[in-house]
mmCIF file of C-alpha atoms and ligand atoms in Angstrom:
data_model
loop_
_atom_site.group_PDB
_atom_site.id
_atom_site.type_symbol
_atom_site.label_atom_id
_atom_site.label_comp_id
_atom_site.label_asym_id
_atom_site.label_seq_id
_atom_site.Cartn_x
_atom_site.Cartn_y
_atom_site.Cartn_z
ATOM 1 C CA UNK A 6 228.266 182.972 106.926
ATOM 2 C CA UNK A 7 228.043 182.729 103.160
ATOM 3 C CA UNK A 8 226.235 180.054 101.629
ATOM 4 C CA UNK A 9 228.569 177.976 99.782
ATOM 5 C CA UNK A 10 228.001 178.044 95.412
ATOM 6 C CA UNK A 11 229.400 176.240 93.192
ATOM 7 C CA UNK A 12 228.352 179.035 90.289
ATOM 8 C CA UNK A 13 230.846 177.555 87.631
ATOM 9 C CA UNK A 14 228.253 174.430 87.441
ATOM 10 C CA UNK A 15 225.083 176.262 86.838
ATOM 11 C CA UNK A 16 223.590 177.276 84.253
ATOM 12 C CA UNK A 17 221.754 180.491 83.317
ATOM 13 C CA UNK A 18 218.436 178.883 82.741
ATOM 14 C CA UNK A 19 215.067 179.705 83.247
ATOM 15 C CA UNK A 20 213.662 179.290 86.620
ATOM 16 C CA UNK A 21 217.230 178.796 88.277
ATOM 17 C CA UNK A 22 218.624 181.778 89.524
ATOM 18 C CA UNK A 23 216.677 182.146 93.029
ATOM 19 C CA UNK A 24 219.025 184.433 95.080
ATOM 20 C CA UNK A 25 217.327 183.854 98.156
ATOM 21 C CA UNK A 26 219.140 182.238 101.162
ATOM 22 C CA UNK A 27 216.090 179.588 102.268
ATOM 23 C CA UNK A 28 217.314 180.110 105.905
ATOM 24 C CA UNK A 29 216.147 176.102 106.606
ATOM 25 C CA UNK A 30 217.321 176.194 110.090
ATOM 26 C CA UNK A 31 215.935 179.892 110.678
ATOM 27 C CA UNK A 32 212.432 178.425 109.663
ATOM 28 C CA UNK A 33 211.976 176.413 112.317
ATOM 29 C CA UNK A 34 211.969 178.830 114.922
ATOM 30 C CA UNK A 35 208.264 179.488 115.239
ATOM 31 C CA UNK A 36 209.368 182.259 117.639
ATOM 32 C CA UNK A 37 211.615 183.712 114.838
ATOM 33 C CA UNK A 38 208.597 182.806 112.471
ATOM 34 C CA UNK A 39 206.189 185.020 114.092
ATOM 35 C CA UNK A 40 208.172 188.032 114.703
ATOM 36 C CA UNK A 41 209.522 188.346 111.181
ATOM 37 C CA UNK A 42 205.952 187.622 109.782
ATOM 38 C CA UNK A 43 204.931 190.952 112.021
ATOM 39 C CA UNK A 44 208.060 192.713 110.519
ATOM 40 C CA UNK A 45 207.196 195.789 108.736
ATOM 41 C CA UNK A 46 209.807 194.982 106.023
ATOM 42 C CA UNK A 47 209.243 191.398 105.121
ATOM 43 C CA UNK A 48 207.042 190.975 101.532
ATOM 44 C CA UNK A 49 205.101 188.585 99.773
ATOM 45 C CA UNK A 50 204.581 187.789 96.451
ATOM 46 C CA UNK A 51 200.729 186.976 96.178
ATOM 47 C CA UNK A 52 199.464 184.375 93.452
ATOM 48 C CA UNK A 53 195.914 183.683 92.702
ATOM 49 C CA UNK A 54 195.321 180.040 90.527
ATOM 50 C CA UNK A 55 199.386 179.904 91.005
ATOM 51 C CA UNK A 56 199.542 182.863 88.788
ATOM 52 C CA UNK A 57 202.410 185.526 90.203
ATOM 53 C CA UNK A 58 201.605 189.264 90.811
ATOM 54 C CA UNK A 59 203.776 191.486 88.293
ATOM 55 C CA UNK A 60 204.199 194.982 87.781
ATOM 56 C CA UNK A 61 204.341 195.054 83.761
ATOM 57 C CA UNK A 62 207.041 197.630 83.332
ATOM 58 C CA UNK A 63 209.868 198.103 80.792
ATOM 59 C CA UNK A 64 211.230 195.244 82.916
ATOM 60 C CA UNK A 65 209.017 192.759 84.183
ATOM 61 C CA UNK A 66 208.910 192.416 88.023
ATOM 62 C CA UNK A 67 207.772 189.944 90.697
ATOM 63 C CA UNK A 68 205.377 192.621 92.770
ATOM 64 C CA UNK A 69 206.462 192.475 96.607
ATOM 65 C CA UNK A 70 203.475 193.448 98.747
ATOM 66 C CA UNK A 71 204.070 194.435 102.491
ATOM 67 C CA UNK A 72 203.122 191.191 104.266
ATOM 68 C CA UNK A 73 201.514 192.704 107.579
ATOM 69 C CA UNK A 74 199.227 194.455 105.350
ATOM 70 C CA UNK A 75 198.389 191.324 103.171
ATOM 71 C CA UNK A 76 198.670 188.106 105.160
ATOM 72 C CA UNK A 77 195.134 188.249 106.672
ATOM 73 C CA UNK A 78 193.943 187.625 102.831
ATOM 74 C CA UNK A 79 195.928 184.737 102.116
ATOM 75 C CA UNK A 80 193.868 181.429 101.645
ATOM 76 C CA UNK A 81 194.679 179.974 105.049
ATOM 77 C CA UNK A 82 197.229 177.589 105.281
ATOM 78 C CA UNK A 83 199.360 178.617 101.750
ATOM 79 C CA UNK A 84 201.483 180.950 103.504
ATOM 80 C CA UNK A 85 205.201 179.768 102.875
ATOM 81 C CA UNK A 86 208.828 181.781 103.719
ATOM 82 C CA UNK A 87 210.706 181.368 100.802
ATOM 83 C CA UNK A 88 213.554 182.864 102.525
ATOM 84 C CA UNK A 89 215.951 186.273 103.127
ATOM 85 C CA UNK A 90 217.879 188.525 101.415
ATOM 86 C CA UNK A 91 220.030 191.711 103.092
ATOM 87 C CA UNK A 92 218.292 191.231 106.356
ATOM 88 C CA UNK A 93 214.910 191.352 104.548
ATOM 89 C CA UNK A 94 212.174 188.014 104.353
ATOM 90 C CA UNK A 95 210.215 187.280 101.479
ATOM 91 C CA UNK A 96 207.198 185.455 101.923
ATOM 92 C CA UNK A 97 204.532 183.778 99.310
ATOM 93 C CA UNK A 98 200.559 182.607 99.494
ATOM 94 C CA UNK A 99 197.565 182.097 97.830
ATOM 95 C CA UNK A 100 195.333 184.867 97.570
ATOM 96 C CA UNK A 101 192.414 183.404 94.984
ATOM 97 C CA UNK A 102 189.484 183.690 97.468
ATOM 98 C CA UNK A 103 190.519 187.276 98.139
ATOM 99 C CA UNK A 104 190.747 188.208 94.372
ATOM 100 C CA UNK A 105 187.397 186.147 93.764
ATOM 101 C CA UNK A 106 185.796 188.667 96.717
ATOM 102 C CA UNK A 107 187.048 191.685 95.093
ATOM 103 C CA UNK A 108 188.977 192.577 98.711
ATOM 104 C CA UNK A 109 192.315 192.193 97.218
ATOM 105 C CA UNK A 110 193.037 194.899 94.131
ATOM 106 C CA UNK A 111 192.062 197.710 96.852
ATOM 107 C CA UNK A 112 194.643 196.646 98.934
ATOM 108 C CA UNK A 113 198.266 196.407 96.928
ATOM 109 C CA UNK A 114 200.483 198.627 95.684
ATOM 110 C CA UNK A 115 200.466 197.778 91.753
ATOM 111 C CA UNK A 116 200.866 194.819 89.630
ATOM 112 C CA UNK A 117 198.400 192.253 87.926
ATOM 113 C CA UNK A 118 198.450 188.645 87.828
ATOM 114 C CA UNK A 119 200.348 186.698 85.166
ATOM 115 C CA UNK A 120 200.641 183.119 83.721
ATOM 116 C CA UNK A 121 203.796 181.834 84.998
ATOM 117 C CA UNK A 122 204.720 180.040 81.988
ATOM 118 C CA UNK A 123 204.355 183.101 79.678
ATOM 119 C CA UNK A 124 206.299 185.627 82.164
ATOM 120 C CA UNK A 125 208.989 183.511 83.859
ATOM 121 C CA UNK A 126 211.425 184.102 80.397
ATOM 122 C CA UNK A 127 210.634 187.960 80.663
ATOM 123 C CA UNK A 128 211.579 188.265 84.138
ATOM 124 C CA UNK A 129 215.264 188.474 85.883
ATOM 125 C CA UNK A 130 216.531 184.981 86.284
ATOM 126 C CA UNK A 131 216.144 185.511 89.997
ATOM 127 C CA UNK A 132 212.844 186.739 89.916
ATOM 128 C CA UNK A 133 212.023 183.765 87.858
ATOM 129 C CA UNK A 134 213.766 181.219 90.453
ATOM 130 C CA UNK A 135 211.941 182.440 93.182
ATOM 131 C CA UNK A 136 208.844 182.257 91.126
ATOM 132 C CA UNK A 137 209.337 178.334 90.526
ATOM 133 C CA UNK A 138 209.987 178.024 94.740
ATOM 134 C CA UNK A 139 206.476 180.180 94.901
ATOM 135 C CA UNK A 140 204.730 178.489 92.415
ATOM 136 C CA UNK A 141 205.483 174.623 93.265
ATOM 137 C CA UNK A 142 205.406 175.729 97.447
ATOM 138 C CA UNK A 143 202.241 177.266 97.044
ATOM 139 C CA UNK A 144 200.857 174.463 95.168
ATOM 140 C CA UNK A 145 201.705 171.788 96.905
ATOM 141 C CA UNK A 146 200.075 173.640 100.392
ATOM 142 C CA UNK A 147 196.906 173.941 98.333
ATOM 143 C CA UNK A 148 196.627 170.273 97.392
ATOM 144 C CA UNK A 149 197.909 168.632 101.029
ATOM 145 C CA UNK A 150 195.174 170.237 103.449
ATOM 146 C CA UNK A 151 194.327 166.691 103.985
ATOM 147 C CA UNK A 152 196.481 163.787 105.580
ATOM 148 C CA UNK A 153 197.431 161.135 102.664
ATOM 149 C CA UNK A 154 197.160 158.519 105.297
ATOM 150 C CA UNK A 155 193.953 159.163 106.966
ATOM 151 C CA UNK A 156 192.124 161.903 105.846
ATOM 152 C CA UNK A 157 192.151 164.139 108.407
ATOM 153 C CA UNK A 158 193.057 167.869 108.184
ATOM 154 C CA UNK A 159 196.910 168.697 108.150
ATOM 155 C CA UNK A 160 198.805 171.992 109.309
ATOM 156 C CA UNK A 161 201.667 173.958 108.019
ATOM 157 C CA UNK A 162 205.151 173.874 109.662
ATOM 158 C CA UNK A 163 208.498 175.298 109.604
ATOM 159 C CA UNK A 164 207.301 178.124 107.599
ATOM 160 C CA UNK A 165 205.795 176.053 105.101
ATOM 161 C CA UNK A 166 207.957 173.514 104.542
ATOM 162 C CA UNK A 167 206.354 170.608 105.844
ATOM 163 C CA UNK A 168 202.661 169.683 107.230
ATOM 164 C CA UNK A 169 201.476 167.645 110.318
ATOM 165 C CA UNK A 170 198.352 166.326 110.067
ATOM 166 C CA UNK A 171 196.397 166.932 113.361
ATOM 167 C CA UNK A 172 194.688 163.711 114.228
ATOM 168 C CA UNK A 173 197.641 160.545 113.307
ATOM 169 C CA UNK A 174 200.765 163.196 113.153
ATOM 170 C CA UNK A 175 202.009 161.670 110.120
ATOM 171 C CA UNK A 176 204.614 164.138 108.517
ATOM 172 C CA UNK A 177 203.915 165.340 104.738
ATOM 173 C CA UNK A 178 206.729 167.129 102.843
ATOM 174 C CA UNK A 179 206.484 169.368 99.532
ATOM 175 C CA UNK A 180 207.234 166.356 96.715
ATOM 176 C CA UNK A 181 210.165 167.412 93.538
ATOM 177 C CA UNK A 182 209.282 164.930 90.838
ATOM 178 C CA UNK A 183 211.793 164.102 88.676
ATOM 179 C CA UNK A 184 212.009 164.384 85.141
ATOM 180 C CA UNK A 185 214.862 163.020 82.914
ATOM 181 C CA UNK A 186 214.664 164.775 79.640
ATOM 182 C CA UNK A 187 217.747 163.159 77.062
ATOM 183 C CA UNK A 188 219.598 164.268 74.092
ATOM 184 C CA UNK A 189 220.275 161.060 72.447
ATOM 185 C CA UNK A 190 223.102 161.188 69.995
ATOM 186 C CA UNK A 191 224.549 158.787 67.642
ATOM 187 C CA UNK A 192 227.736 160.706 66.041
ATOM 188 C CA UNK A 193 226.531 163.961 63.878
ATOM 189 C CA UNK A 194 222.713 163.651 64.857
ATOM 190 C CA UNK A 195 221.040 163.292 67.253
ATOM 191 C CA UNK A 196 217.470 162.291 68.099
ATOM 192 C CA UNK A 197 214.263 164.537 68.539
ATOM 193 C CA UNK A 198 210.423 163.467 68.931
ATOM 194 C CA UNK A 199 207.402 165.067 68.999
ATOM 195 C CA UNK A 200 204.131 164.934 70.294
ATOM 196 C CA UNK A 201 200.495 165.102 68.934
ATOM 197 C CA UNK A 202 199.646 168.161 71.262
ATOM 198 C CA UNK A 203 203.126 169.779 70.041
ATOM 199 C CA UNK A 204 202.496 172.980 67.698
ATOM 200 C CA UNK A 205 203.533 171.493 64.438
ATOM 201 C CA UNK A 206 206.992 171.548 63.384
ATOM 202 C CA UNK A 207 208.230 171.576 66.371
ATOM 203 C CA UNK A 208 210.176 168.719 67.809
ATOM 204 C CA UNK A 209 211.987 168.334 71.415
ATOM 205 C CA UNK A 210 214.284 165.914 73.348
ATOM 206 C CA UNK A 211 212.956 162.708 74.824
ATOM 207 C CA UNK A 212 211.411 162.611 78.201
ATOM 208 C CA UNK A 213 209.851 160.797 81.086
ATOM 209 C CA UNK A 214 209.302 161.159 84.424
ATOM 210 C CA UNK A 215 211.899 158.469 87.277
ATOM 211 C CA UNK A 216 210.284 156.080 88.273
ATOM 212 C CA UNK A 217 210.713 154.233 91.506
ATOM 213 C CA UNK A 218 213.339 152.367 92.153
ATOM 214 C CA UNK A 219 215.223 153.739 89.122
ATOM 215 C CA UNK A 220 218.825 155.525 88.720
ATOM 216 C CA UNK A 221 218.920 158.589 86.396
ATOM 217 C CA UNK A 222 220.542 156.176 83.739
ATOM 218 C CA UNK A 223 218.181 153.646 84.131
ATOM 219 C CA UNK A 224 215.454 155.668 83.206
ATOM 220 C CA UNK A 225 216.986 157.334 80.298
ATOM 221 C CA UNK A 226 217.517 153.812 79.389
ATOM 222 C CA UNK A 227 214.121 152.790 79.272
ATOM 223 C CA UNK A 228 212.084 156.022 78.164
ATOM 224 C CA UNK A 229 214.382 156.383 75.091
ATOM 225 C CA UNK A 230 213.750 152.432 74.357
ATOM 226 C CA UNK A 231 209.986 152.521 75.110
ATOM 227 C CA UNK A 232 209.378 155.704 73.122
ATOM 228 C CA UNK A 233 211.522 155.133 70.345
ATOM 229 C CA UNK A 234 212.815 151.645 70.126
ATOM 230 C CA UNK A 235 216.620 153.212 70.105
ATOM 231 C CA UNK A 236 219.083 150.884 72.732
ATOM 232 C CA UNK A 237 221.195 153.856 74.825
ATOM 233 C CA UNK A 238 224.692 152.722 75.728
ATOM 234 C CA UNK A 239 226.569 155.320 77.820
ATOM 235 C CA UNK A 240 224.867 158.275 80.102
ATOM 236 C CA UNK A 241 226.229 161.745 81.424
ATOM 237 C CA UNK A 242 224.281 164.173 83.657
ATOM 238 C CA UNK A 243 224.505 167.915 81.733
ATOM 239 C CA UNK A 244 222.345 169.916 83.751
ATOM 240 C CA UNK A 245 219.179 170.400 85.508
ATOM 241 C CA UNK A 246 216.208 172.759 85.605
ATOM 242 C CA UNK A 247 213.039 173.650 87.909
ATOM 243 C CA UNK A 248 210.169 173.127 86.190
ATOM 244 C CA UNK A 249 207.167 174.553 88.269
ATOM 245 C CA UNK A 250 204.299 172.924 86.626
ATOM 246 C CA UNK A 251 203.786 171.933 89.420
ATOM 247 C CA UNK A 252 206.623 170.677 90.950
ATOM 248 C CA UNK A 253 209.162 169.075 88.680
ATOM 249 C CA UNK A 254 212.939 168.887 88.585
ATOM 250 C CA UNK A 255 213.830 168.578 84.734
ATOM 251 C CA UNK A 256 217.372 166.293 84.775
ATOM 252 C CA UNK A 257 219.081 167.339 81.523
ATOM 253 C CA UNK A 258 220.761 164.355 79.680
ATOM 254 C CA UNK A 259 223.227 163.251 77.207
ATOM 255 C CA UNK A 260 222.652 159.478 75.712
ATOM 256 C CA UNK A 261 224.408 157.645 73.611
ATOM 257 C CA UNK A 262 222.660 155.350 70.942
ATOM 258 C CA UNK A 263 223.955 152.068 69.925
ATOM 259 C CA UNK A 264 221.159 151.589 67.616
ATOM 260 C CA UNK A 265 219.568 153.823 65.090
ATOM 261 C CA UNK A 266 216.149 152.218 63.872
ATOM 262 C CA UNK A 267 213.205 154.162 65.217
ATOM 263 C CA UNK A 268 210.543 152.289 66.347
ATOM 264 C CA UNK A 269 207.975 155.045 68.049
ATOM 265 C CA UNK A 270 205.355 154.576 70.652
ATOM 266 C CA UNK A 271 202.554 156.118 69.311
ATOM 267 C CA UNK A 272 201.083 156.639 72.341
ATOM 268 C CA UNK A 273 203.894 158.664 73.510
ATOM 269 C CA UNK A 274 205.160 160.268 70.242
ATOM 270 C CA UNK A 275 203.653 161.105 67.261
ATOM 271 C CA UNK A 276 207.169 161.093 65.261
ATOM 272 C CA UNK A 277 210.810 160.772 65.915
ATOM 273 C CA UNK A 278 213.729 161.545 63.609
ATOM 274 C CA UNK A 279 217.261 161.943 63.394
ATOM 275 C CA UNK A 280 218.713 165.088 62.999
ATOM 276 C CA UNK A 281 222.064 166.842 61.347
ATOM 277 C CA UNK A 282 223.601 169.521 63.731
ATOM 278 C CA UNK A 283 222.835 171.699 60.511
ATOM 279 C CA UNK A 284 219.122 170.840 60.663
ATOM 280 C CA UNK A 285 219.311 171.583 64.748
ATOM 281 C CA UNK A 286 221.186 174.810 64.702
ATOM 282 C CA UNK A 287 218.205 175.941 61.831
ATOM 283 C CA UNK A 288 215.661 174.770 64.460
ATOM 284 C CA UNK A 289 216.962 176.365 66.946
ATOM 285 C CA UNK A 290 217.450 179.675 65.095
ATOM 286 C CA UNK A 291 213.249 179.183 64.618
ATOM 287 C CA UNK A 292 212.874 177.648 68.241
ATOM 288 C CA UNK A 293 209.351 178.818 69.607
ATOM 289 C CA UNK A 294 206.311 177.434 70.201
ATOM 290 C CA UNK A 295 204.346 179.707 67.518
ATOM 291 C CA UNK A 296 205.331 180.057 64.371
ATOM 292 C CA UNK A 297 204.999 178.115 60.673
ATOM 293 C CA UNK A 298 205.020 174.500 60.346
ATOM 294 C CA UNK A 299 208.918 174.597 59.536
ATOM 295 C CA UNK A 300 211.313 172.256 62.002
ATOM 296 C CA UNK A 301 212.078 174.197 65.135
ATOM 297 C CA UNK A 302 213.078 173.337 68.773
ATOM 298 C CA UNK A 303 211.215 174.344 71.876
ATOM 299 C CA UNK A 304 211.880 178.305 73.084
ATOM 300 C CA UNK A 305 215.266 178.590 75.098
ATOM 301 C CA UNK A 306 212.572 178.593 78.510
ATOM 302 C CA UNK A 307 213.041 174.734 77.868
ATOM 303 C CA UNK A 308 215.995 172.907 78.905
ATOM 304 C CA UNK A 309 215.294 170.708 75.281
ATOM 305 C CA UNK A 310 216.715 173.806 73.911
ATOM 306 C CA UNK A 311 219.217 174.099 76.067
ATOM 307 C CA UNK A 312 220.874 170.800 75.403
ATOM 308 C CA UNK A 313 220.654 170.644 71.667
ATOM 309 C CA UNK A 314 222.041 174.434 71.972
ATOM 310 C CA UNK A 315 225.501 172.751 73.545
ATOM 311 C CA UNK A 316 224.940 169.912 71.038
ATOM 312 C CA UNK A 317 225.793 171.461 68.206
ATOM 313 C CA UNK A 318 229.177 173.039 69.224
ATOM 314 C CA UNK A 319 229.884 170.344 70.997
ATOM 315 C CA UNK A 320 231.442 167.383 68.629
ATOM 316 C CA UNK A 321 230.577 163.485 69.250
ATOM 317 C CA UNK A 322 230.435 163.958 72.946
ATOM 318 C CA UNK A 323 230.926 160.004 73.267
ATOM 319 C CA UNK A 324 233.971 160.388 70.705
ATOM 320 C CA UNK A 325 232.204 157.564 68.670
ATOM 321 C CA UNK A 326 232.854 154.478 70.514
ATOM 322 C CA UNK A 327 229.947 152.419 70.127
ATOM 323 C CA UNK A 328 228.828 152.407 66.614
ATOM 324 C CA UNK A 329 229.789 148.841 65.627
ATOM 325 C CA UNK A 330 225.542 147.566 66.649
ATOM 326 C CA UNK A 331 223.788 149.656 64.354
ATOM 327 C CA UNK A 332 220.971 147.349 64.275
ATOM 328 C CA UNK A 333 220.017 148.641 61.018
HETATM 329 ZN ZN1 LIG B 26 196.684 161.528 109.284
#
């Protein structure tokens, strides 16, 4: 059977492009499980302090390690099956106690370890999706060895994708946390803040993480209010993004202002301005993190760039409707 895509909808971003089928019924099988983990063709990709293993050639490369030769090193308990591709199953862990030892660099065939944050827009966009599965899987194993409701230990199940804990059987599952991250508009600008930690000059869309109880509009509602006093009116979904840092889902925005005074939360923002699609499509000709102190937008790795990108092609995408309460 082919799994069903709906590839006119997505979006060539960073960290989206994960080819693998995650075979969620498959995983369960322990017996299926433990004779594909004994397969001589099934690979890992080994990360040590979440970093990926990557051969550095002209192209950039997730490095697949035989996993009967490896998974004895893993840190126990990170193993995870990130799933299969042409009959073949791909498999990733922790290996940072090994690499501490010195037992691991004897043992692969090539690569070195890498920041993910600094590779993933080098690598093939499916290399970099299943780097965001590895990354945030891995992760998460690392941080729930211990039962959130009682504190005993917990084990890993259906090949990674959930953990029991072993003395009140409560069920823990890998956590996406998400993000809403909003253009706001208001006819030819649009809105862009920045933060004190921010290199200077540059300057991204709004964003918060959902909190509970809220609808995606409801909290592009609020964090555009609470960081910069603007009212939002109408809401559309544009796209979305994996952010593995550690385990985010970044929900891509469009929001309409009804008001235009900007009144910043300086604990959230350290400035907030509106700006002409000429002024955006200049930043975005600069966009990078290093650089001068000139305007720029966040590298295209950031679905801030992303948005403002489709921005300024795009028109008044709420055909200005709601410009009567200025409140200026
Ligand atoms: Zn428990």
């Amino acid at each position: 059977m082919t799994r069903p895509t709906n590839s006119m909808s997505r979006k060539p971003y960073v960290f989206t492009g994960n080819p693998l089928d995650r075979a969620a019924i498959l995983r369960k099988d322990r017996s299926w499980l433990a004779k594909t983990c004994l397969d001589k063709t099934s690979r890992i990709l080994p990360l040590c302090q979440l970093r990926p293993l990557v051969t550095l050639d002209e192209t950039p490369k997730l490095s697949w390690q035989p996993l009967v030769e490896l998974a004895g090193m893993a840190t126990p308990g990170s193993l995870v099956m990130l799933g299969v591709l042409d009959g073949c199953s791909y498999f990733s862990a922790d290996f940072s106690i090994a690499v501490e030892a010195n037992q691991f660099e004897l043992a692969i065939n090539g690569g070195q370890f890498e920041d993910a944050r600094g590779i993933a827009s080098s690598l093939s966009s499916g290399d970099a999706g299943i780097l965001a599965q590895a990354r945030s899987l891995v992760d998460w194993h690392l941080r729930n060895g211990f039962c959130s409701a009682c504190g005993r230990s917990t084990e890993a199940f259906d090949g990674g994708y959930s953990r029991t804990c072993n003395s009140c059987g409560a069920q823990h599952f890998p956590r996406t946390d998400p993000v809403v991250i909003m253009l706001v508009c208001y006819g030819e600008e649009c809105l862009l803040g920045r933060q004190s930690h921010f290199p200077k000059g540059v300057y991204s869309a709004l964003a918060g993480f959902i909190e509970s109880g809220e609808t995606i509009e409801d909290a592009v509602e609020r964090e555009a209010y609470e960081e910069s006093g603007i009212t939002i009116g109408n809401v559309f979904y544009h796209s979305s993004q994996p952010w593995p840092f550690p385990s985010s889902l970044m929900i891509g925005c469009i929001a309409e202002a009804v008001t235009t005074l900007i009144d910043i939360d300086v604990e959230e923002l350290e400035d907030a301005r509106w700006f002409s699609r000429a002024q955006v499509r200049e930043g975005l000709g600069r966009a990078s993190w290093d650089g001068e102190s000139d305007f720029r937008l966040p590298p295209p790795l950031a679905i801030a760039y992303q948005l403002a990108l489709w921005w300024v092609d795009a028109g008044d995408p709420f055909g200005g409707q709601s410009k009567e309460n200025t409140g200026v």
